[in-house]
Short mmCIF file of C-alpha atoms in Angstrom, two decimals:
data_model
loop_
_atom_site.label_atom_id
_atom_site.label_comp_id
_atom_site.label_asym_id
_atom_site.label_seq_id
_atom_site.Cartn_x
_atom_site.Cartn_y
_atom_site.Cartn_z
CA UNK A 221 15.55 19.17 1.60
CA UNK A 222 13.60 16.02 0.70
CA UNK A 223 10.56 14.87 2.63
CA UNK A 224 12.85 12.50 4.53
CA UNK A 225 14.15 15.48 6.46
CA UNK A 226 10.70 16.60 7.54
CA UNK A 227 10.54 14.72 10.82
CA UNK A 228 13.79 16.04 12.25
CA UNK A 229 13.22 19.50 10.79
CA UNK A 230 9.79 19.66 12.39
CA UNK A 231 11.05 18.77 15.84
CA UNK A 232 13.95 21.18 15.56
CA UNK A 233 12.27 24.17 13.95
CA UNK A 234 8.53 23.76 14.70
CA UNK A 235 5.81 24.93 12.34
CA UNK A 236 7.45 28.25 11.50
CA UNK A 237 9.75 26.45 9.05
CA UNK A 238 7.16 25.65 6.40
CA UNK A 239 9.74 24.66 3.80
CA UNK A 240 10.29 21.45 5.76
CA UNK A 241 6.65 20.45 6.15
CA UNK A 242 5.08 18.27 3.43
CA UNK A 243 1.37 18.89 3.70
CA UNK A 244 -1.22 20.92 5.51
CA UNK A 245 -3.73 19.18 7.71
CA UNK A 246 -6.70 21.52 7.60
CA UNK A 247 -7.15 25.12 6.63
CA UNK A 248 -4.38 27.43 7.73
CA UNK A 249 -5.43 29.64 10.64
CA UNK A 250 -5.62 33.25 9.47
CA UNK A 251 -2.72 34.34 11.63
CA UNK A 252 -0.50 31.90 9.71
CA UNK A 253 -1.75 32.51 6.20
CA UNK A 254 0.76 35.23 5.38
CA UNK A 255 3.59 32.88 6.25
CA UNK A 256 2.20 29.91 4.35
CA UNK A 257 1.52 31.59 1.02
CA UNK A 258 -0.79 30.09 -1.59
CA UNK A 259 1.03 26.95 -2.70
CA UNK A 260 -1.22 24.95 -5.06
CA UNK A 261 0.25 21.75 -3.64
CA UNK A 262 -0.73 22.73 -0.11
CA UNK A 263 -4.21 23.65 -1.33
CA UNK A 264 -4.52 20.33 -3.10
CA UNK A 265 -3.55 18.41 0.02
CA UNK A 266 -5.56 20.44 2.53
CA UNK A 267 -7.19 18.08 5.01
CA UNK A 268 -9.47 18.47 7.97
CA UNK A 269 -7.86 19.81 11.12
CA UNK A 270 -5.69 22.62 12.29
CA UNK A 271 -2.01 21.94 12.63
CA UNK A 272 1.02 21.03 10.60
CA UNK A 273 2.45 17.53 10.75
CA UNK A 274 5.63 15.94 9.41
CA UNK A 275 5.16 14.15 6.10
CA UNK A 276 6.20 10.69 7.17
CA UNK A 277 7.54 8.80 10.16
CA UNK A 278 10.06 6.37 8.65
CA UNK A 279 10.63 4.61 11.98
CA UNK A 280 6.96 4.04 12.83
CA UNK A 281 6.29 0.63 14.33
CA UNK A 282 2.50 1.08 14.66
CA UNK A 283 -0.23 2.43 12.42
CA UNK A 284 0.42 6.01 11.31
CA UNK A 285 -2.30 8.18 9.76
CA UNK A 286 0.22 10.55 8.26
CA UNK A 287 2.10 7.65 6.71
CA UNK A 288 -1.18 6.39 5.27
CA UNK A 289 -1.66 9.74 3.50
CA UNK A 290 1.66 9.59 1.68
CA UNK A 291 1.27 5.91 0.82
CA UNK A 292 -2.18 6.57 -0.62
CA UNK A 293 -0.73 9.35 -2.75
CA UNK A 294 1.98 7.02 -4.04
CA UNK A 295 -0.53 4.25 -4.75
CA UNK A 296 -2.50 6.73 -6.84
CA UNK A 297 0.64 8.02 -8.56
CA UNK A 298 1.38 4.46 -9.72
CA UNK A 299 -1.60 4.72 -12.09
CA UNK A 300 -0.09 7.65 -13.96
CA UNK A 301 2.21 7.44 -16.94
CA UNK A 302 5.88 6.98 -16.16
CA UNK A 303 6.61 10.65 -16.87
CA UNK A 304 3.70 11.93 -14.79
CA UNK A 305 4.45 9.53 -11.95
CA UNK A 306 8.05 10.70 -11.82
CA UNK A 307 6.92 14.33 -11.74
CA UNK A 308 4.63 13.61 -8.79
CA UNK A 309 7.23 11.56 -6.90
CA UNK A 310 10.15 13.93 -7.40
CA UNK A 311 8.64 17.41 -7.70
CA UNK A 312 5.41 17.25 -5.68
CA UNK A 313 6.31 14.66 -3.03
CA UNK A 314 10.01 15.52 -2.87
CA UNK A 315 11.63 12.09 -3.22
CA UNK A 316 15.15 11.96 -4.62
CA UNK A 317 14.92 8.49 -6.21
CA UNK A 318 12.37 7.26 -8.73
CA UNK A 319 12.15 3.87 -10.47
CA UNK A 320 9.58 2.46 -12.89
CA UNK A 321 9.02 -1.32 -12.66
CA UNK A 322 7.39 -3.30 -15.48
CA UNK A 323 5.09 -6.07 -14.14
CA UNK A 324 3.27 -6.88 -17.38
CA UNK A 325 4.24 -10.54 -17.86
CA UNK A 326 1.10 -11.84 -16.09
CA UNK A 327 -1.27 -8.89 -16.41
CA UNK A 328 -1.50 -6.12 -18.98
CA UNK A 329 -0.65 -2.56 -18.04
CA UNK A 330 0.51 -3.37 -14.50
CA UNK A 331 3.50 -1.45 -13.15
CA UNK A 332 5.03 -0.36 -9.86
CA UNK A 333 7.04 2.65 -8.81
CA UNK A 334 9.95 2.90 -6.43
CA UNK A 335 10.32 6.14 -4.47
CA UNK A 336 13.30 6.60 -2.22
CA UNK A 337 15.16 9.16 -0.15
CA UNK A 338 17.64 9.31 2.70
CA UNK A 339 15.49 7.73 5.41
CA UNK A 340 13.01 5.40 3.73
CA UNK A 341 11.87 3.81 0.47
CA UNK A 342 8.46 2.85 -0.90
CA UNK A 343 7.37 0.41 -3.59
CA UNK A 344 3.83 1.21 -4.79
CA UNK A 345 2.05 -1.30 -7.03
CA UNK A 346 -0.60 -0.40 -9.61
CA UNK A 347 -3.75 -2.47 -10.16
CA UNK A 348 -5.34 -3.39 -13.48
CA UNK A 349 -7.92 -1.21 -15.21
CA UNK A 350 -10.31 -4.15 -15.34
CA UNK A 351 -10.52 -6.30 -12.22
CA UNK A 352 -11.79 -9.26 -14.28
CA UNK A 353 -8.21 -9.69 -15.49
CA UNK A 354 -7.39 -11.59 -12.30
CA UNK A 355 -10.85 -12.92 -11.34
CA UNK A 356 -10.91 -15.98 -13.59
CA UNK A 357 -11.12 -19.46 -12.12
CA UNK A 358 -7.66 -20.26 -13.46
CA UNK A 359 -6.00 -17.16 -12.01
CA UNK A 360 -7.66 -17.66 -8.61
CA UNK A 361 -6.64 -21.30 -8.26
CA UNK A 362 -4.59 -21.59 -5.05
CA UNK A 363 -1.03 -22.88 -5.39
CA UNK A 364 1.68 -23.49 -2.83
CA UNK A 365 3.82 -20.49 -1.86
CA UNK A 366 6.72 -22.95 -1.73
CA UNK A 367 6.09 -23.99 -5.34
CA UNK A 368 5.94 -20.45 -6.79
CA UNK A 369 8.78 -19.13 -4.62
CA UNK A 370 11.00 -22.15 -5.12
CA UNK A 371 12.90 -23.40 -2.08
CA UNK A 372 10.73 -21.11 0.02
CA UNK A 373 9.05 -22.14 3.27
CA UNK A 374 5.96 -24.34 3.31
CA UNK A 375 3.64 -21.59 4.60
CA UNK A 376 0.45 -22.42 2.70
CA UNK A 377 -1.24 -21.63 -0.59
CA UNK A 378 -1.71 -18.33 -2.41
CA UNK A 379 -3.66 -16.94 -5.38
CA UNK A 380 -1.88 -18.31 -8.48
CA UNK A 381 -2.19 -15.17 -10.58
CA UNK A 382 -0.92 -12.85 -7.85
CA UNK A 383 1.91 -15.22 -6.94
CA UNK A 384 3.16 -15.60 -10.50
CA UNK A 385 3.00 -11.83 -11.07
CA UNK A 386 5.29 -11.18 -8.09
CA UNK A 387 7.64 -14.10 -8.80
CA UNK A 388 8.01 -13.28 -12.50
CA UNK A 389 8.97 -9.69 -11.69
CA UNK A 390 10.94 -10.44 -8.53
CA UNK A 391 14.36 -9.63 -9.95
CA UNK A 392 13.09 -6.22 -11.07
CA UNK A 393 11.42 -5.47 -7.72
CA UNK A 394 14.35 -6.65 -5.61
CA UNK A 395 16.87 -4.80 -7.79
CA UNK A 396 15.01 -1.53 -7.26
CA UNK A 397 14.84 -2.13 -3.51
CA UNK A 398 18.57 -2.91 -3.44
CA UNK A 399 19.27 0.40 -5.20
CA UNK A 400 17.08 2.39 -2.81
CA UNK A 401 18.21 0.49 0.31
CA UNK A 402 21.72 -0.87 -0.28
CA UNK A 403 22.45 -3.79 2.06
CA UNK A 404 25.14 -3.31 4.72
CA UNK A 405 28.60 -4.55 3.68
CA UNK A 406 29.11 -8.24 4.35
CA UNK A 407 32.37 -7.85 6.30
CA UNK A 408 33.98 -10.58 8.37
CA UNK A 409 33.31 -8.70 11.59
CA UNK A 410 29.72 -7.59 10.96
CA UNK A 411 28.53 -10.36 8.62
CA UNK A 412 26.06 -8.11 6.84
CA UNK A 413 24.91 -6.28 9.97
CA UNK A 414 24.99 -2.51 10.32
CA UNK A 415 25.88 -0.28 13.23
CA UNK A 416 24.10 2.72 11.65
CA UNK A 417 20.38 3.31 11.01
CA UNK A 418 19.19 1.88 7.70
CA UNK A 419 16.49 3.18 5.37
CA UNK A 420 13.14 1.57 6.10
CA UNK A 421 11.01 -0.25 3.53
CA UNK A 422 7.30 0.39 2.92
CA UNK A 423 4.97 -1.42 0.51
CA UNK A 424 1.63 -0.17 -0.79
CA UNK A 425 -0.82 -0.60 -3.63
CA UNK A 426 -4.44 -0.60 -4.78
CA UNK A 427 -6.64 -3.49 -5.98
CA UNK A 428 -4.43 -6.07 -7.73
CA UNK A 429 -1.48 -3.86 -6.76
CA UNK A 430 -2.46 -4.22 -3.11
CA UNK A 431 -2.30 -8.00 -3.41
CA UNK A 432 1.14 -7.74 -5.02
CA UNK A 433 2.33 -5.50 -2.17
CA UNK A 434 1.23 -8.13 0.37
CA UNK A 435 3.01 -10.95 -1.45
CA UNK A 436 6.13 -8.83 -1.86
CA UNK A 437 6.05 -8.30 1.90
CA UNK A 438 5.73 -12.05 2.40
CA UNK A 439 8.66 -12.74 0.08
CA UNK A 440 10.91 -10.18 1.76
CA UNK A 441 9.97 -11.60 5.17
CA UNK A 442 9.90 -15.37 4.57
CA UNK A 443 11.83 -16.28 1.42
CA UNK A 444 15.55 -16.76 2.00
CA UNK A 445 16.33 -16.44 -1.71
CA UNK A 446 14.82 -12.96 -1.64
CA UNK A 447 17.36 -11.76 0.94
CA UNK A 448 15.26 -11.44 4.08
CA UNK A 449 14.87 -7.78 4.99
CA UNK A 450 12.64 -5.92 7.46
CA UNK A 451 9.39 -4.47 6.11
CA UNK A 452 8.21 -1.53 8.21
CA UNK A 453 4.69 -1.31 6.84
CA UNK A 454 2.25 -2.67 4.24
CA UNK A 455 -0.69 -0.30 3.59
CA UNK A 456 -3.25 -1.47 1.01
CA UNK A 457 -6.37 -0.01 -0.59
CA UNK A 458 -9.24 -2.11 -1.98
CA UNK A 459 -7.18 -5.29 -1.59
CA UNK A 460 -8.52 -8.68 -2.70
CA UNK A 461 -7.74 -11.77 -0.63
CA UNK A 462 -4.35 -13.28 -1.46
CA UNK A 463 -4.20 -16.71 0.15
CA UNK A 464 -5.82 -19.57 2.02
CA UNK A 465 -6.12 -19.82 5.80
CA UNK A 466 -2.73 -21.44 6.45
CA UNK A 467 -0.83 -18.85 4.44
CA UNK A 468 -2.75 -15.97 6.02
CA UNK A 469 -2.02 -17.30 9.49
CA UNK A 470 1.70 -17.55 8.73
CA UNK A 471 1.70 -14.10 7.13
CA UNK A 472 -0.01 -12.58 10.16
CA UNK A 473 2.50 -14.22 12.47
CA UNK A 474 5.17 -12.06 10.83
CA UNK A 475 3.41 -8.95 9.49
CA UNK A 476 -0.03 -8.62 11.10
CA UNK A 477 0.99 -5.63 13.23
CA UNK A 478 2.44 -3.89 10.16
CA UNK A 479 -0.30 -4.57 7.60
CA UNK A 480 -3.31 -2.26 7.26
CA UNK A 481 -6.12 -2.82 4.74
CA UNK A 482 -8.37 0.09 3.83
CA UNK A 483 -11.84 -0.79 2.54
CA UNK A 484 -14.22 1.86 1.20
CA UNK A 485 -17.95 1.44 1.88
CA UNK A 486 -19.26 -1.45 -0.30
CA UNK A 487 -16.15 -2.04 -2.38
CA UNK A 488 -16.67 -5.54 -3.78
CA UNK A 489 -13.04 -6.37 -4.48
CA UNK A 490 -11.97 -7.06 -0.83
CA UNK A 491 -14.63 -9.80 -0.79
CA UNK A 492 -12.94 -11.94 -3.43
CA UNK A 493 -11.76 -14.63 -3.80
CA UNK A 494 -14.52 -15.97 -1.60
CA UNK A 495 -14.19 -17.26 1.94
CA UNK A 496 -16.11 -20.33 0.85
CA UNK A 497 -13.03 -21.28 -1.17
CA UNK A 498 -10.95 -21.12 2.04
CA UNK A 499 -9.48 -17.71 1.21
CA UNK A 500 -8.94 -15.57 4.29
CA UNK A 501 -8.03 -12.01 5.25
CA UNK A 502 -4.71 -10.72 6.55
CA UNK A 503 -3.60 -7.75 8.62
CA UNK A 504 -5.90 -5.17 10.19
CA UNK A 505 -8.86 -3.81 8.29
CA UNK A 506 -10.02 -0.18 8.42
CA UNK A 507 -13.49 0.31 6.91
CA UNK A 508 -14.77 3.65 5.71
CA UNK A 509 -18.50 3.52 6.44
CA UNK A 510 -21.29 5.05 4.34
CA UNK A 511 -20.63 8.47 5.92
CA UNK A 512 -16.88 8.19 5.29
CA UNK A 513 -15.95 7.54 8.93
CA UNK A 514 -13.14 5.02 9.52
CA UNK A 515 -14.06 2.10 11.80
CA UNK A 516 -12.15 -0.96 12.95
CA UNK A 517 -15.19 -3.10 13.72
CA UNK A 518 -17.84 -1.85 11.32
CA UNK A 519 -21.33 -3.33 11.50
CA UNK A 520 -21.89 -2.07 7.95
CA UNK A 521 -19.04 -4.21 6.65
CA UNK A 522 -20.21 -7.23 8.65
CA UNK A 523 -23.68 -6.85 7.14
CA UNK A 524 -22.20 -6.48 3.67
CA UNK A 525 -20.17 -9.67 4.14
CA UNK A 526 -23.36 -11.53 5.05
CA UNK A 527 -24.66 -11.10 1.49
CA UNK A 528 -23.63 -14.41 0.00
CA UNK A 529 -21.93 -14.84 -3.35
CA UNK A 530 -21.82 -18.49 -4.40
CA UNK A 531 -19.55 -18.15 -7.39
CA UNK A 532 -17.69 -15.81 -9.69
CA UNK A 533 -20.77 -15.91 -11.93
CA UNK A 534 -22.78 -14.24 -9.17
CA UNK A 535 -20.06 -11.70 -8.65
CA UNK A 536 -19.80 -10.91 -12.38
CA UNK A 537 -23.55 -10.43 -12.54
CA UNK A 538 -23.20 -7.64 -9.96
CA UNK A 539 -19.85 -6.26 -11.14
CA UNK A 540 -20.08 -6.58 -14.93
CA UNK A 541 -18.69 -3.11 -15.50
CA UNK A 542 -16.59 -2.75 -12.38
CA UNK A 543 -13.46 -0.70 -13.12
CA UNK A 544 -10.65 0.40 -10.86
CA UNK A 545 -11.42 4.10 -11.30
CA UNK A 546 -15.13 4.31 -10.46
CA UNK A 547 -17.38 3.83 -7.45
CA UNK A 548 -16.28 2.60 -4.05
CA UNK A 549 -13.25 0.84 -5.55
CA UNK A 550 -11.67 3.95 -7.13
CA UNK A 551 -8.21 4.85 -5.81
CA UNK A 552 -9.08 8.55 -6.04
CA UNK A 553 -11.83 7.93 -3.49
CA UNK A 554 -9.49 6.06 -1.17
CA UNK A 555 -6.94 8.87 -1.27
CA UNK A 556 -9.56 11.52 -0.58
CA UNK A 557 -10.90 9.57 2.40
CA UNK A 558 -7.48 8.95 3.92
CA UNK A 559 -6.66 12.66 3.59
CA UNK A 560 -10.00 14.03 4.80
CA UNK A 561 -10.28 11.53 7.68
CA UNK A 562 -6.69 11.85 8.89
CA UNK A 563 -7.75 13.03 12.34
CA UNK A 564 -10.19 10.16 12.80
CA UNK A 565 -7.62 7.68 11.54
CA UNK A 566 -5.03 8.97 13.99
CA UNK A 567 -7.52 8.41 16.83
CA UNK A 568 -8.07 4.71 16.02
CA UNK A 569 -6.74 2.26 18.57
CA UNK A 570 -4.52 0.08 16.40
#
């Protein structure tokens, strides 16, 4: 059974049926250890408290800590080679469908993966190895969403580099989504509607990939040419800002309750492009403080934001050697925090 069957299997068979449970949240109590065995995957994904949970809730309409765990794992898997990513998606995470999406027209070495199964599908976007690839003045110039996504709504301006990267690869992204989530038949009676539950769509990514996930969510939600389709959740890690105030307000009108931004300690990337350029934030931010605790309204992050950067030159002076895989911006660190702080995340009032 794929991970899509975990939720129903869990409710029907409880925690005695370990073949239908994706990961262990905490050490196994001794009385259960004989039943659980010594799976290296379960050891790898051991978290911090003492019960089994289903892998994913495909119908979640609010923030889900367990969904955040799987989406973090997929965001990290997107950085692997195509062969390794497919191994992780199919063999370790149990998805039945895997797709590799080339996004290299605007940025080098940027890809996404599609992971699908019976109940839901995920598109996870990779960032660049060097964040300077998208932090040039030219790339960060705001342009109209309506101009990049032609015949789209006039919803404000977005980061030019991010927008072009999504638009240039849109046919590839949308084709993969169509394969994982086939649209209902457009019959005369139903006119494209369905009387049966459909697979849900989830978007995720890290760094530049996080920005692409947000803009993909905007396109699926606001661009008629993209075939409007519901997006159940957008979970991002170390995400830079993607648009100016008007765009962010329009995005939040549609997807604020479904968009969750994770920020680790003093990760610099979520601070750019700068607010002084009229860039704004979207969705709901979860900050991991210096002790790794997730907070919604973190005084540490507020204090960090008060340190003023006047220009990209200032930022480059601080972040000359900033890479995606080191320090507070590393995706490995984000995944470890989401896994280890799953209990605290589940307790947040979102």
